[in-house]
């Protein structure tokens, strides 16, 4: 493919993408294929002679589309949203064209510098305390991680390193292995599975803290476990709070938990993967009060802020904490501006903030989206989707056969048919089989609960009304079957 053909095919592809997204509603949201469906549809070996572009595009419809779960269908209500917008897609094209691997300032100065400034912009939109911003003199700063899971792991590893140094400074005879075996991390029993996984990878013990009747961790619950563990000779070193839990969008009480963590020399990380985007709205910002006690904070603009995957924003209060845990400097990565840059926060070397060395120019899509939408446009997107969730909530509340299972604070509604878990499992099976809408369940206090998350940018009130009609129709059939 030369530049001339690329121009032609590129324009066709843009049309193809716009057509796909404009007509996505006509496709069943959930695919009707069995595991292993794809292998038999394509050759067992890569072609020796080149294939034609036309043939590839034909195969996209024949091979790929039947096996796609259409996350951007207005009838997709599963998991949490995956952000998508045209400006972000265009920026990603440019990112592919520049194709730099921005691990150091010299490897592509704009890549490092734009990222640092975009994280400051975003931090200001969230009204993060000054200490998390890099500015030109700050000790904190932000970085783009691929996912919230990586941000949690990075924070845990940095906390582990800091804890070992702290204990050794008090008792230099203690070996690292001995300290490691005593370190304990904590998180909510409602936390995302990636938090437990971070402890597994980081080879430290992790304990789950029980939650209150609204599925949130309170200060006194953590305090009680800490007292027991300290008395048993263990060393608490890390707490991962969740703002907007995955099952029900519950909010841990960080304003109480934060001072406790500070007092106990524990690192507090905040995982606000989904809910974080909403903190750009003043009406939701109080839920972030207490962030000033945290050592690190993370959320996913790739969930709810119209910036396509992958883009997980992470801030730390002290850059040295995180860099200290990950720094490696082989000669081939050194560059002549390094000494000069050491004193300038804008020229931070972001490879020391993450697990991989290589990094894409992901801040481009933030820059495009922030400028094309403006703060107001982004706020409008959040408010519209919260409004749709409230609309669905009132439909559920008006039907006596159903119940709401957790407060509807943002764009997630947890609901179920009053009755057994089996009944609700059957309802979800019917919903999944019909392929008109897509939902996933969760477990709350032993109950099987249906979760409806407002996901697609194109979901409107009529889709909510249709979804509810569809659910009640299937519930009606199900209850009839049960009576006979
Ligand atoms: C979605 C989610 C995650 C995982 O996000 P990734 O970016 O896919 O790793 C972590 N924590 C919470 C609370 C989530 O909702």
Coordinates of C-alpha atoms and ligand atoms in Angstrom, one line a residue:
X1 CA 0.0 0.0 0.0
X2 CA 1.5 3.3 -1.0
X3 CA 0.5 6.8 0.1
X4 CA -2.0 7.2 -2.8
X5 CA -3.8 4.0 -2.0
X6 CA -3.7 4.9 1.7
X7 CA -5.4 8.2 1.0
X8 CA -8.2 6.3 -0.8
X9 CA -8.6 3.5 1.6
X10 CA -8.3 5.8 4.6
X11 CA -11.2 7.9 3.4
X12 CA -13.2 4.7 2.8
X13 CA -12.4 3.5 6.3
X14 CA -13.6 6.7 7.9
X15 CA -16.9 6.2 6.0
X16 CA -17.0 2.6 7.0
X17 CA -16.5 3.5 10.7
X18 CA -19.1 6.3 10.6
X19 CA -21.6 3.9 8.9
X20 CA -20.9 1.2 11.5
X21 CA -21.5 3.5 14.4
X22 CA -24.6 5.2 12.8
X23 CA -26.3 1.9 12.1
X24 CA -25.0 0.0 15.1
X25 CA -28.5 -0.2 16.6
X26 CA -29.6 -2.5 13.8
X27 CA -27.2 -5.2 14.9
X28 CA -27.9 -7.6 17.8
X29 CA -25.9 -6.2 20.7
X30 CA -24.6 -9.7 21.8
X31 CA -23.1 -12.2 19.3
X32 CA -24.7 -15.6 18.5
X33 CA -21.5 -17.7 18.2
X34 CA -20.0 -20.6 20.0
X35 CA -16.5 -20.6 21.4
X36 CA -14.0 -21.5 18.6
X37 CA -16.3 -20.2 15.9
X38 CA -13.6 -18.2 14.1
X39 CA -10.9 -20.7 13.5
X40 CA -12.9 -22.6 10.8
X41 CA -13.7 -19.4 9.0
X42 CA -10.1 -18.4 8.0
X43 CA -7.1 -20.3 6.6
X44 CA -4.8 -22.2 9.1
X45 CA -1.7 -20.3 7.8
X46 CA -0.9 -16.7 6.9
X47 CA -1.0 -16.1 3.1
X48 CA 2.2 -16.5 1.2
X49 CA 1.0 -14.2 -1.7
X50 CA -0.6 -10.9 -0.6
X51 CA -4.4 -10.9 -0.2
X52 CA -6.4 -8.0 -1.7
X53 CA -7.8 -5.2 0.4
X54 CA -11.3 -5.8 -0.9
X55 CA -11.1 -9.4 0.4
X56 CA -9.9 -8.3 3.8
X57 CA -12.8 -5.8 4.1
X58 CA -15.3 -8.5 3.0
X59 CA -14.0 -10.8 5.7
X60 CA -14.5 -8.1 8.3
X61 CA -18.2 -8.5 7.8
X62 CA -18.1 -12.3 7.4
X63 CA -15.6 -13.3 10.1
X64 CA -15.3 -10.5 12.6
X65 CA -18.7 -8.8 13.0
X66 CA -20.6 -12.0 13.8
X67 CA -18.3 -12.3 16.8
X68 CA -18.5 -8.8 18.1
X69 CA -20.2 -7.7 21.3
X70 CA -21.2 -4.2 20.2
X71 CA -20.1 -2.1 23.2
X72 CA -21.2 1.1 21.5
X73 CA -24.7 0.0 20.7
X74 CA -27.3 2.1 22.6
X75 CA -28.6 -1.3 23.9
X76 CA -25.4 -2.2 25.6
X77 CA -25.8 -1.9 29.4
X78 CA -23.2 -4.3 30.6
X79 CA -20.1 -3.8 32.8
X80 CA -19.2 -0.1 32.8
X81 CA -19.0 2.1 29.7
X82 CA -16.0 2.0 27.3
X83 CA -15.5 5.6 26.2
X84 CA -15.7 6.5 22.5
X85 CA -15.8 9.7 20.6
X86 CA -14.8 10.8 17.1
X87 CA -12.2 13.3 18.2
X88 CA -10.4 10.6 20.2
X89 CA -10.5 8.2 17.2
X90 CA -9.0 10.9 15.0
X91 CA -6.3 11.6 17.6
X92 CA -5.5 7.9 17.7
X93 CA -4.9 7.9 13.9
X94 CA -2.4 10.7 14.4
X95 CA -0.8 8.8 17.3
X96 CA -0.4 5.8 15.0
X97 CA 1.2 8.0 12.3
X98 CA 3.7 9.6 14.6
X99 CA 4.3 6.1 16.0
X100 CA 6.8 7.2 18.6
X101 CA 7.7 5.1 21.7
X102 CA 7.8 7.9 24.3
X103 CA 9.7 6.4 27.2
X104 CA 12.0 9.3 27.8
X105 CA 11.9 13.0 27.0
X106 CA 14.4 12.6 24.2
X107 CA 12.5 9.8 22.6
X108 CA 9.8 12.3 21.8
X109 CA 9.6 15.5 23.8
X110 CA 6.1 16.4 22.9
X111 CA 4.8 13.0 24.0
X112 CA 6.2 13.4 27.5
X113 CA 5.4 17.1 27.9
X114 CA 1.8 17.0 26.6
X115 CA 1.1 14.1 28.9
X116 CA 2.3 16.0 31.9
X117 CA 0.3 19.1 31.0
X118 CA -2.9 17.1 30.1
X119 CA -2.8 15.4 33.5
X120 CA -2.5 18.8 35.1
X121 CA -5.5 20.0 33.0
X122 CA -7.5 17.0 34.0
X123 CA -6.4 17.2 37.7
X124 CA -7.7 20.8 37.7
X125 CA -11.0 19.8 36.1
X126 CA -11.4 17.4 39.1
X127 CA -10.2 20.1 41.5
X128 CA -7.5 17.7 42.8
X129 CA -5.5 19.3 45.6
X130 CA -2.5 21.3 44.3
X131 CA -0.1 18.7 45.7
X132 CA -1.1 16.2 43.0
X133 CA -0.2 18.6 40.1
X134 CA 3.2 18.8 38.5
X135 CA 2.9 22.5 37.4
X136 CA 6.4 23.9 37.1
X137 CA 7.4 23.4 40.7
X138 CA 5.2 20.7 42.2
X139 CA 6.4 17.4 43.7
X140 CA 3.4 15.5 42.5
X141 CA 2.1 14.8 39.0
X142 CA 0.1 12.6 36.7
X143 CA 0.8 9.8 34.3
X144 CA -1.3 7.8 31.8
X145 CA -1.3 4.1 32.6
X146 CA -2.9 1.6 30.3
X147 CA -5.5 0.4 32.8
X148 CA -6.7 0.9 36.4
X149 CA -5.3 -2.5 37.2
X150 CA -1.8 -1.3 36.3
X151 CA -2.2 1.9 38.4
X152 CA -3.2 -0.2 41.4
X153 CA -0.2 -2.5 40.9
X154 CA 2.2 0.4 40.5
X155 CA 0.9 2.1 43.6
X156 CA 1.2 -1.1 45.6
X157 CA 4.7 -1.8 44.5
X158 CA 5.7 1.8 45.3
X159 CA 4.1 1.5 48.7
X160 CA 5.9 -1.8 49.3
X161 CA 9.2 -0.3 48.5
X162 CA 8.5 2.7 50.8
X163 CA 7.4 0.4 53.7
X164 CA 10.5 -1.8 53.5
X165 CA 12.7 1.3 53.6
X166 CA 10.8 2.8 56.5
X167 CA 11.0 -0.4 58.6
X168 CA 14.7 -0.9 57.8
X169 CA 15.5 2.7 58.7
X170 CA 14.1 2.0 62.2
X171 CA 15.6 -1.5 62.4
X172 CA 18.6 -2.0 60.0
X173 CA 19.1 -5.6 61.0
X174 CA 15.7 -6.7 59.6
X175 CA 16.0 -8.4 56.2
X176 CA 13.8 -7.5 53.3
X177 CA 12.4 -11.0 53.2
X178 CA 11.4 -10.9 56.8
X179 CA 9.7 -7.5 56.4
X180 CA 7.9 -8.7 53.2
X181 CA 6.4 -11.7 55.0
X182 CA 4.8 -9.3 57.6
X183 CA 3.4 -6.6 55.2
X184 CA -0.3 -6.5 54.8
X185 CA -2.4 -4.6 52.3
X186 CA -6.1 -4.0 52.7
X187 CA -9.1 -3.3 50.4
X188 CA -12.8 -3.5 50.5
X189 CA -14.6 -6.8 50.0
X190 CA -16.4 -5.0 47.2
X191 CA -13.1 -3.9 45.5
X192 CA -12.3 -4.8 41.9
X193 CA -10.6 -8.2 41.4
X194 CA -7.6 -6.4 40.0
X195 CA -6.8 -5.1 43.5
X196 CA -6.4 -8.6 44.9
X197 CA -4.4 -9.5 41.8
X198 CA -2.0 -6.6 42.5
X199 CA -1.2 -8.1 45.9
X200 CA -0.8 -11.5 44.3
X201 CA 1.7 -10.1 41.8
X202 CA 3.4 -8.0 44.4
X203 CA 3.7 -11.1 46.7
X204 CA 2.1 -9.4 49.8
X205 CA -0.7 -10.5 52.0
X206 CA -4.1 -8.8 51.3
X207 CA -7.1 -8.7 53.6
X208 CA -10.6 -7.8 52.7
X209 CA -12.4 -5.2 54.8
X210 CA -16.1 -5.8 55.4
X211 CA -18.5 -3.1 54.2
X212 CA -21.6 -1.4 55.7
X213 CA -25.2 -1.8 54.5
X214 CA -24.5 0.5 51.5
X215 CA -21.4 -1.6 50.5
X216 CA -18.9 1.0 51.6
X217 CA -15.9 0.7 53.9
X218 CA -15.9 3.0 57.0
X219 CA -13.0 4.1 59.0
X220 CA -13.9 2.1 62.1
X221 CA -14.0 -1.2 60.1
X222 CA -10.5 -0.8 58.9
X223 CA -9.3 0.4 62.3
X224 CA -10.5 -2.7 64.0
X225 CA -8.6 -5.0 61.7
X226 CA -5.5 -2.9 61.9
X227 CA -5.4 -3.1 65.7
X228 CA -5.7 -6.9 65.5
X229 CA -3.0 -7.3 62.9
X230 CA -0.6 -4.9 64.6
X231 CA -1.1 -6.9 67.8
X232 CA -0.2 -10.1 65.9
X233 CA 3.1 -8.5 64.7
X234 CA 2.0 -7.7 61.2
X235 CA 2.9 -4.5 59.3
X236 CA -0.1 -2.8 57.6
X237 CA 1.3 -0.7 54.7
X238 CA -1.3 -0.1 52.0
X239 CA -5.0 0.5 51.7
X240 CA -6.8 0.7 48.3
X241 CA -10.1 2.6 48.7
X242 CA -12.7 2.4 46.0
X243 CA -14.9 5.3 44.8
X244 CA -17.6 3.8 42.7
X245 CA -17.3 0.0 43.3
X246 CA -17.8 -2.2 40.3
X247 CA -20.8 -4.2 41.6
X248 CA -22.9 -1.3 42.9
X249 CA -21.0 2.0 42.6
X250 CA -20.5 2.4 46.3
X251 CA -18.1 5.0 47.8
X252 CA -15.7 4.1 50.6
X253 CA -15.5 6.8 53.3
X254 CA -12.1 8.3 52.3
X255 CA -12.5 11.3 54.6
X256 CA -12.3 9.0 57.6
X257 CA -10.1 6.3 56.1
X258 CA -7.5 8.8 54.9
X259 CA -6.4 10.2 58.3
X260 CA -6.3 6.7 59.7
X261 CA -3.9 5.6 56.9
X262 CA -1.8 8.7 57.3
X263 CA -1.5 8.0 61.1
X264 CA -0.5 4.4 60.5
X265 CA 2.1 5.2 57.8
X266 CA 0.0 3.3 55.3
X267 CA -0.2 4.3 51.6
X268 CA -3.7 5.1 50.5
X269 CA -4.5 4.6 46.9
X270 CA -7.9 5.5 45.5
X271 CA -9.4 3.5 42.7
X272 CA -12.2 5.6 41.1
X273 CA -12.0 3.8 37.7
X274 CA -15.6 4.5 36.7
X275 CA -16.9 7.2 39.0
X276 CA -13.8 9.5 38.7
X277 CA -15.0 11.1 35.5
X278 CA -18.1 12.5 37.3
X279 CA -16.0 14.5 39.7
X280 CA -15.7 17.1 37.0
X281 CA -19.3 18.0 37.9
X282 CA -19.5 20.2 41.1
X283 CA -22.5 18.2 42.3
X284 CA -20.4 15.0 42.4
X285 CA -17.2 16.5 43.6
X286 CA -18.0 16.2 47.3
X287 CA -17.6 12.4 46.9
X288 CA -13.9 13.0 46.3
X289 CA -13.4 14.9 49.6
X290 CA -10.6 13.3 51.5
X291 CA -8.5 12.8 48.4
X292 CA -6.0 15.1 50.1
X293 CA -5.0 12.2 52.4
X294 CA -4.3 9.9 49.5
X295 CA -0.8 9.1 48.2
X296 CA -2.2 8.2 44.8
X297 CA -5.4 8.5 42.9
X298 CA -6.6 6.9 39.7
X299 CA -9.6 6.9 37.3
X300 CA -10.3 5.8 33.8
X301 CA -11.1 8.5 31.3
X302 CA -11.4 5.5 28.9
X303 CA -14.5 4.5 30.8
X304 CA -16.7 7.6 31.1
X305 CA -14.8 10.6 29.6
X306 CA -15.2 10.0 25.9
X307 CA -11.5 9.1 25.5
X308 CA -11.1 5.7 23.8
X309 CA -9.3 2.9 25.5
X310 CA -6.6 2.9 26.7
X311 CA -6.3 5.9 29.0
X312 CA -6.1 5.5 32.8
X313 CA -5.1 8.7 34.6
X314 CA -3.0 8.3 37.7
X315 CA -1.7 11.0 40.1
X316 CA 0.8 10.7 42.9
X317 CA 1.5 13.3 45.6
X318 CA 5.3 12.5 45.7
X319 CA 6.9 11.6 42.4
X320 CA 10.0 10.4 44.2
X321 CA 7.9 7.6 45.9
X322 CA 7.0 6.1 42.6
X323 CA 10.2 6.7 40.7
X324 CA 12.2 5.4 43.6
X325 CA 10.5 2.0 43.2
X326 CA 11.0 1.6 39.4
X327 CA 14.1 3.4 38.3
X328 CA 16.6 1.8 35.9
X329 CA 19.0 3.7 33.8
X330 CA 20.9 1.7 31.2
X331 CA 23.3 3.7 29.0
X332 CA 21.3 3.4 25.8
X333 CA 18.4 5.3 27.4
X334 CA 20.5 8.2 28.6
X335 CA 20.3 11.5 26.7
X336 CA 22.2 14.8 26.7
X337 CA 19.3 16.8 28.2
X338 CA 18.9 14.5 31.2
X339 CA 20.9 16.5 33.7
X340 CA 19.3 19.8 32.6
X341 CA 15.9 18.2 32.8
X342 CA 16.3 16.7 36.2
X343 CA 15.2 19.9 37.9
X344 CA 12.2 20.4 35.6
X345 CA 9.0 18.6 36.5
X346 CA 7.8 19.0 32.9
X347 CA 10.5 16.8 31.7
X348 CA 9.8 13.8 33.9
X349 CA 10.9 10.5 32.6
X350 CA 7.6 8.6 32.5
X351 CA 9.1 5.1 32.0
X352 CA 10.0 5.2 35.7
X353 CA 6.3 5.6 36.5
X354 CA 5.1 2.4 34.9
X355 CA 5.8 -1.3 34.3
X356 CA 6.5 -1.3 30.5
X357 CA 9.3 0.7 29.0
X358 CA 7.4 1.6 25.8
X359 CA 4.5 4.0 25.8
X360 CA 2.1 5.4 23.1
X361 CA 1.3 9.0 22.6
X362 CA -2.0 8.7 24.4
X363 CA -2.2 12.3 25.6
X364 CA -3.0 13.3 22.1
X365 CA -6.5 11.9 22.4
X366 CA -7.0 13.7 25.7
X367 CA -6.0 17.0 24.1
X368 CA -8.4 16.5 21.2
X369 CA -11.3 15.5 23.4
X370 CA -10.8 18.2 26.0
X371 CA -10.6 20.9 23.3
X372 CA -13.5 19.6 21.2
X373 CA -15.9 19.1 24.1
X374 CA -14.7 21.6 26.6
X375 CA -15.4 21.1 30.3
X376 CA -19.0 21.9 29.7
X377 CA -19.4 19.3 27.0
X378 CA -17.9 16.6 29.2
X379 CA -20.1 17.6 32.1
X380 CA -23.1 17.5 29.8
X381 CA -22.2 13.9 28.8
X382 CA -22.0 12.8 32.5
X383 CA -25.2 14.5 33.5
X384 CA -27.1 13.1 30.5
X385 CA -26.1 9.5 31.4
X386 CA -26.9 10.0 35.1
X387 CA -30.3 11.3 34.1
X388 CA -30.9 8.2 32.0
X389 CA -30.0 6.0 35.0
X390 CA -32.4 7.9 37.1
X391 CA -35.1 7.5 34.5
X392 CA -34.5 3.7 34.5
X393 CA -34.6 3.7 38.3
X394 CA -38.0 5.3 38.4
X395 CA -39.4 2.7 36.0
X396 CA -38.1 0.0 38.3
X397 CA -39.5 1.7 41.4
X398 CA -42.9 2.0 39.8
X399 CA -43.2 -1.7 39.3
X400 CA -44.0 -3.6 42.6
X401 CA -42.6 -6.9 41.2
X402 CA -39.1 -5.4 41.2
X403 CA -36.7 -3.8 43.8
X404 CA -33.8 -1.4 43.6
X405 CA -30.8 -2.9 45.4
X406 CA -28.3 0.0 45.9
X407 CA -28.5 3.8 45.8
X408 CA -28.4 5.1 42.2
X409 CA -25.8 7.8 42.5
X410 CA -24.3 7.8 39.0
X411 CA -25.0 5.9 35.8
X412 CA -25.5 2.4 37.3
X413 CA -28.8 0.8 38.4
X414 CA -28.8 -2.4 40.5
X415 CA -32.2 -4.1 40.5
X416 CA -33.9 -7.5 40.7
X417 CA -37.2 -9.2 40.7
X418 CA -38.4 -9.7 44.3
X419 CA -37.9 -13.4 44.9
X420 CA -35.3 -16.1 44.7
X421 CA -31.8 -15.9 43.1
X422 CA -32.9 -18.7 40.7
X423 CA -35.8 -16.5 39.4
X424 CA -33.4 -13.6 38.7
X425 CA -30.8 -16.0 37.1
X426 CA -33.6 -17.2 34.8
X427 CA -34.6 -13.6 33.9
X428 CA -31.0 -12.8 33.0
X429 CA -30.7 -15.9 30.9
X430 CA -33.8 -14.8 28.9
X431 CA -32.4 -11.3 28.5
X432 CA -29.0 -12.6 27.2
X433 CA -30.7 -15.1 24.9
X434 CA -32.9 -12.5 23.3
X435 CA -29.8 -10.4 22.3
X436 CA -31.9 -7.2 22.3
X437 CA -30.1 -5.7 25.3
X438 CA -27.0 -6.8 27.1
X439 CA -26.6 -6.8 30.9
X440 CA -24.3 -8.5 33.4
X441 CA -25.2 -9.5 37.0
X442 CA -23.5 -8.9 40.4
X443 CA -23.7 -10.3 43.8
X444 CA -24.9 -8.1 46.7
X445 CA -25.3 -9.5 50.2
X446 CA -25.8 -13.0 48.8
X447 CA -28.4 -11.8 46.3
X448 CA -28.2 -12.2 42.6
X449 CA -28.7 -8.7 41.2
X450 CA -29.0 -7.3 37.6
X451 CA -26.8 -4.4 36.8
X452 CA -27.8 -1.9 34.2
X453 CA -25.1 0.6 33.3
X454 CA -25.6 3.5 30.9
X455 CA -22.8 2.9 28.5
X456 CA -23.1 4.1 24.9
X457 CA -22.8 7.8 23.9
X458 CA -25.8 7.2 21.7
X459 CA -28.2 5.8 24.4
X460 CA -31.3 8.0 24.6
X461 CA -34.5 8.0 26.7
X462 CA -36.2 5.8 24.1
X463 CA -33.6 3.0 24.5
X464 CA -34.2 3.1 28.3
X465 CA -38.0 2.9 27.8
X466 CA -37.5 0.0 25.2
X467 CA -35.1 -1.8 27.5
X468 CA -37.5 -1.6 30.4
X469 CA -40.4 -2.8 28.2
X470 CA -38.3 -5.7 27.1
X471 CA -37.3 -6.7 30.6
X472 CA -40.8 -6.5 32.0
X473 CA -42.1 -8.6 29.0
X474 CA -39.6 -11.3 29.7
X475 CA -40.3 -11.1 33.4
X476 CA -44.0 -11.4 32.7
X477 CA -43.4 -14.6 30.7
X478 CA -41.1 -16.0 33.4
X479 CA -43.6 -15.4 36.2
X480 CA -46.3 -17.0 34.1
X481 CA -44.1 -20.1 33.6
X482 CA -43.5 -20.2 37.3
X483 CA -47.2 -20.2 38.2
X484 CA -47.9 -23.1 35.9
Ligands
LIG1 C1 -13.4 -1.2 35.6 C2 -12.8 -1.1 37.0 C3 -11.4 -1.5 37.1 C4 -10.6 -2.1 36.0 O1 -10.3 -1.2 35.1 P1 -9.1 -1.6 34.0 O2 -8.7 -0.2 33.5 O3 -9.8 -2.5 33.0 O4 -8.0 -2.3 34.7 C5 -10.8 -1.4 38.4 N1 -11.5 -0.9 39.4 C6 -12.8 -0.5 39.3 C7 -13.5 0.0 40.5 C8 -13.5 -0.7 38.1 O5 -14.8 -0.3 38.0

